[in-house]
């Protein structure tokens, strides 16, 4: 008989949960996001108690909870672990970073290079069980190359510094009705500037056939490889990615990887089902 598991893949806005029953069947659940680097322990507990427990098929018989999330590094991860231990006192509890979850999803039990390309970006060298080398992404101001926020920043820079065609600038201004002063306000004076920048990605998707946008995308992904992946060495290892940006721009990402003499590996929009497979093979 298989173990009854609960697996979480959590971001700042939402958490995907997968309840795996003893017969191997799976039930997917969703709650608000949990990020212990941002959220107080009481807020985390409230999401788990009021949002998660009401959806669980049953908590009786649950044997293990594996939680992978943004902000789940020491000491912040302890607040998630203690809340889970209070709600599921008989369970084995593990709380790990979303990056380790991504690595276990795309690499399984084999060594490899794993990346996250979503609103932000991240990467690591993985030995088949744990992260053995990591390049700090430095966040959307200092880094996050290849991410949604970085693409939004490149788009605005290109439009308002004349590096992208004037027709694109006119199209952008008509679509969003944003002046340059409005953009400065959103980026420098209002909260969640990274989310605002990433919210411009649909415009990039709409215009990805434009050669200038295509070149911008490939440049962004080449920067991601050179500033984050190259330090790991191991050019023989494929580059595996999870996240909406990697999934949406698979063609441009692949072009960038090949142009850097690397191999494209697995690309997943969401890692949670593959994380479940990781535990199914381990148990």
Coordinates of C-alpha atoms in Angstrom, one line a residue:
X1 CA 0.0 0.0 0.0
X2 CA 1.3 3.5 -0.9
X3 CA 1.6 6.2 1.7
X4 CA -1.0 8.9 1.9
X5 CA 0.7 12.1 1.1
X6 CA 0.0 15.9 0.9
X7 CA 2.3 17.9 -1.4
X8 CA 2.4 21.7 -1.8
X9 CA 3.9 23.9 -4.4
X10 CA 3.5 27.4 -3.0
X11 CA 4.0 30.9 -4.3
X12 CA 3.3 34.3 -2.9
X13 CA -0.2 34.5 -4.6
X14 CA -1.4 30.9 -4.5
X15 CA -0.6 27.4 -3.3
X16 CA -1.2 24.2 -5.3
X17 CA -1.8 21.1 -3.2
X18 CA -1.9 17.5 -4.3
X19 CA -3.5 14.9 -2.0
X20 CA -2.3 11.4 -2.9
X21 CA -4.4 8.6 -1.5
X22 CA -3.2 5.1 -0.6
X23 CA -4.5 3.7 -4.0
X24 CA -2.4 6.3 -5.9
X25 CA -5.3 8.5 -6.9
X26 CA -4.8 12.3 -6.7
X27 CA -6.9 15.2 -5.7
X28 CA -5.8 18.7 -6.5
X29 CA -6.5 21.6 -4.1
X30 CA -5.8 25.3 -4.1
X31 CA -5.4 27.9 -1.4
X32 CA -4.0 31.4 -1.0
X33 CA -0.3 31.8 -1.3
X34 CA 2.1 31.2 1.6
X35 CA 5.5 32.9 1.8
X36 CA 7.0 32.8 5.2
X37 CA 9.5 35.5 4.4
X38 CA 6.5 37.8 4.1
X39 CA 3.7 36.2 6.1
X40 CA 3.4 36.0 9.9
X41 CA 3.0 32.6 11.5
X42 CA -0.6 33.3 12.5
X43 CA -1.5 34.2 8.9
X44 CA 0.1 31.0 7.6
X45 CA -1.9 29.0 10.2
X46 CA -5.2 30.7 9.2
X47 CA -4.7 29.8 5.5
X48 CA -4.0 26.2 6.4
X49 CA -6.8 25.9 8.9
X50 CA -9.6 27.8 7.2
X51 CA -8.7 27.2 3.5
X52 CA -6.8 23.9 3.3
X53 CA -8.5 21.7 5.9
X54 CA -12.0 22.5 4.6
X55 CA -11.0 21.1 1.2
X56 CA -9.0 17.9 2.2
X57 CA -10.8 14.7 1.3
X58 CA -9.7 13.5 4.8
X59 CA -6.8 14.2 7.1
X60 CA -7.1 10.9 8.9
X61 CA -4.5 8.5 7.6
X62 CA -2.3 11.2 6.2
X63 CA 1.3 10.2 6.8
X64 CA 3.5 12.9 5.3
X65 CA 3.3 16.5 4.2
X66 CA 5.9 17.8 1.8
X67 CA 5.8 21.6 1.4
X68 CA 7.8 23.4 -1.2
X69 CA 7.5 27.2 -1.4
X70 CA 8.8 30.6 -2.1
X71 CA 10.6 32.1 0.9
X72 CA 11.0 28.6 2.5
X73 CA 14.6 29.0 3.7
X74 CA 15.9 29.2 7.3
X75 CA 14.8 30.7 9.5
X76 CA 11.5 31.6 7.8
X77 CA 10.6 28.0 6.9
X78 CA 10.2 27.1 10.6
X79 CA 6.9 29.1 10.8
X80 CA 5.4 26.9 8.0
X81 CA 6.7 23.7 9.6
X82 CA 5.4 24.6 13.1
X83 CA 1.9 25.4 11.7
X84 CA 1.8 22.2 9.7
X85 CA 3.0 20.2 12.8
X86 CA 0.2 21.7 14.9
X87 CA -2.5 20.7 12.3
X88 CA -1.0 17.3 11.4
X89 CA 0.7 16.1 14.6
X90 CA 1.0 12.5 13.5
X91 CA 2.6 13.3 10.1
X92 CA 6.1 13.5 8.9
X93 CA 6.6 17.1 7.8
X94 CA 9.2 18.5 5.4
X95 CA 9.4 22.2 4.3
X96 CA 11.8 23.1 1.5
X97 CA 12.4 25.8 -1.0
X98 CA 10.5 26.1 -4.3
X99 CA 13.9 25.7 -6.0
X100 CA 14.5 22.3 -4.5
X101 CA 10.9 21.3 -5.5
X102 CA 11.7 22.4 -9.1
X103 CA 14.9 20.4 -9.1
X104 CA 13.2 17.3 -7.9
X105 CA 10.4 17.8 -10.4
X106 CA 12.6 18.2 -13.5
X107 CA 15.6 16.0 -12.5
X108 CA 14.0 13.4 -10.3
X109 CA 16.7 11.3 -8.7
X110 CA 19.4 12.2 -11.2
X111 CA 21.9 15.1 -11.1
X112 CA 21.2 18.1 -13.2
X113 CA 20.7 21.8 -13.6
X114 CA 17.3 23.2 -12.6
X115 CA 15.8 26.6 -13.1
X116 CA 12.7 28.6 -12.3
X117 CA 11.5 31.2 -14.8
X118 CA 8.4 32.9 -13.6
X119 CA 7.8 36.3 -12.2
X120 CA 11.3 36.0 -10.8
X121 CA 14.1 33.6 -11.8
X122 CA 16.3 31.2 -9.9
X123 CA 18.7 28.3 -10.7
X124 CA 20.8 25.5 -9.1
X125 CA 23.0 22.6 -9.6
X126 CA 21.4 19.5 -8.1
X127 CA 22.9 16.1 -7.2
X128 CA 19.8 14.0 -7.4
X129 CA 18.7 14.7 -3.8
X130 CA 19.8 18.2 -2.8
X131 CA 21.0 21.5 -4.1
X132 CA 24.8 21.6 -4.2
X133 CA 25.4 25.0 -5.8
X134 CA 23.2 28.0 -6.2
X135 CA 23.6 31.4 -7.8
X136 CA 21.7 34.2 -6.0
X137 CA 19.1 35.6 -8.3
X138 CA 19.4 39.0 -6.5
X139 CA 15.8 40.0 -7.1
X140 CA 14.1 42.1 -9.7
X141 CA 16.3 45.2 -9.2
X142 CA 19.7 43.6 -9.2
X143 CA 19.1 40.4 -11.2
X144 CA 16.2 38.0 -12.0
X145 CA 17.5 37.8 -15.6
X146 CA 15.0 36.0 -17.9
X147 CA 12.1 36.4 -15.5
X148 CA 8.7 38.0 -16.2
X149 CA 9.7 41.1 -14.3
X150 CA 13.0 41.3 -16.2
X151 CA 11.2 41.0 -19.6
X152 CA 8.8 43.8 -18.5
X153 CA 11.8 45.9 -17.6
X154 CA 13.5 45.2 -21.0
X155 CA 10.3 46.0 -22.8
X156 CA 9.9 49.4 -21.1
X157 CA 13.6 50.2 -21.5
X158 CA 13.5 49.4 -25.2
X159 CA 10.2 51.3 -25.9
X160 CA 11.2 54.5 -24.1
X161 CA 14.9 54.6 -25.1
X162 CA 14.1 54.0 -28.8
X163 CA 15.6 50.5 -29.0
X164 CA 12.3 49.0 -30.1
X165 CA 10.2 50.1 -33.1
X166 CA 8.1 53.3 -32.7
X167 CA 5.1 51.3 -33.9
X168 CA 5.4 49.0 -30.9
X169 CA 5.6 52.0 -28.6
X170 CA 2.4 53.5 -30.0
X171 CA 0.7 50.1 -29.7
X172 CA 1.8 49.8 -26.1
X173 CA 0.7 53.3 -25.1
X174 CA -2.7 52.8 -26.8
X175 CA -3.2 49.4 -25.1
X176 CA -2.2 50.4 -21.5
X177 CA -2.9 54.2 -21.6
X178 CA 0.3 54.7 -19.5
X179 CA 2.5 57.8 -19.8
X180 CA 6.2 57.7 -18.9
X181 CA 5.4 59.4 -15.6
X182 CA 2.7 56.8 -14.9
X183 CA 5.3 54.1 -15.4
X184 CA 7.9 55.8 -13.2
X185 CA 5.2 56.1 -10.5
X186 CA 4.3 52.3 -10.7
X187 CA 7.9 51.2 -10.7
X188 CA 9.6 53.6 -8.2
X189 CA 6.8 54.7 -5.9
X190 CA 4.2 52.0 -5.6
X191 CA 4.5 48.5 -4.1
X192 CA 4.9 45.3 -6.0
X193 CA 6.8 46.8 -8.9
X194 CA 8.0 43.3 -9.9
X195 CA 4.4 42.2 -10.4
X196 CA 3.7 45.3 -12.4
X197 CA 6.6 44.6 -14.7
X198 CA 5.7 41.0 -15.1
X199 CA 2.1 42.0 -15.9
X200 CA 3.5 43.4 -19.2
X201 CA 4.4 39.9 -20.4
X202 CA 1.1 39.3 -22.3
X203 CA 2.0 42.3 -24.5
X204 CA 5.3 40.6 -25.3
X205 CA 3.4 37.4 -26.1
X206 CA 1.1 39.3 -28.5
X207 CA 4.1 40.8 -30.3
X208 CA 6.6 37.9 -30.1
X209 CA 6.6 37.6 -33.9
X210 CA 8.1 41.1 -34.2
X211 CA 11.8 40.5 -34.9
X212 CA 12.8 43.1 -32.3
X213 CA 10.8 41.4 -29.5
X214 CA 12.2 38.0 -30.6
X215 CA 15.7 39.3 -30.3
X216 CA 14.9 40.9 -26.9
X217 CA 13.6 37.6 -25.6
X218 CA 16.6 35.6 -26.8
X219 CA 18.9 38.2 -25.3
X220 CA 17.2 38.0 -21.9
X221 CA 17.5 34.2 -21.8
X222 CA 21.2 34.4 -22.9
X223 CA 21.8 36.8 -20.0
X224 CA 20.1 34.3 -17.6
X225 CA 22.4 31.5 -18.8
X226 CA 25.6 33.6 -18.7
X227 CA 25.0 35.2 -15.3
X228 CA 23.3 32.3 -13.5
X229 CA 24.1 28.9 -15.2
X230 CA 27.6 29.3 -16.5
X231 CA 29.1 29.3 -13.1
X232 CA 28.0 25.7 -12.5
X233 CA 30.1 24.4 -15.4
X234 CA 28.8 21.0 -16.5
X235 CA 28.0 22.0 -20.1
X236 CA 27.1 18.4 -20.8
X237 CA 24.1 18.7 -18.6
X238 CA 20.8 19.9 -20.1
X239 CA 19.1 23.0 -18.7
X240 CA 15.7 22.1 -17.1
X241 CA 13.1 24.7 -16.3
X242 CA 9.8 25.2 -14.6
X243 CA 7.5 28.2 -14.6
X244 CA 5.2 30.1 -16.8
X245 CA 7.9 32.2 -18.6
X246 CA 9.9 29.1 -19.5
X247 CA 6.7 27.3 -20.8
X248 CA 5.4 30.3 -22.7
X249 CA 8.6 31.2 -24.4
X250 CA 10.0 27.7 -25.0
X251 CA 11.1 28.4 -28.5
X252 CA 13.1 31.5 -27.7
X253 CA 14.5 29.9 -24.5
X254 CA 15.7 26.9 -26.5
X255 CA 17.3 29.2 -29.1
X256 CA 19.2 31.0 -26.4
X257 CA 20.3 27.8 -24.8
X258 CA 21.5 26.3 -28.1
X259 CA 23.3 29.5 -29.0
X260 CA 25.3 29.2 -25.8
X261 CA 26.4 25.7 -26.7
X262 CA 24.0 24.1 -24.2
X263 CA 21.2 21.5 -24.4
X264 CA 17.6 22.2 -23.6
X265 CA 16.1 19.8 -21.0
X266 CA 12.6 19.4 -19.6
X267 CA 10.2 22.3 -19.4
X268 CA 7.2 22.3 -17.1
X269 CA 4.7 25.0 -16.4
X270 CA 3.9 23.5 -12.9
X271 CA 6.1 21.0 -11.0
X272 CA 3.6 19.6 -8.5
X273 CA 2.6 16.4 -10.4
X274 CA 6.3 15.6 -11.1
X275 CA 7.1 16.2 -7.4
X276 CA 4.5 13.5 -6.6
X277 CA 6.3 11.2 -9.0
X278 CA 9.6 11.9 -7.2
X279 CA 8.1 10.6 -4.0
X280 CA 6.3 7.7 -5.6
X281 CA 9.7 6.4 -6.9
X282 CA 11.4 7.0 -3.6
X283 CA 8.8 5.3 -1.3

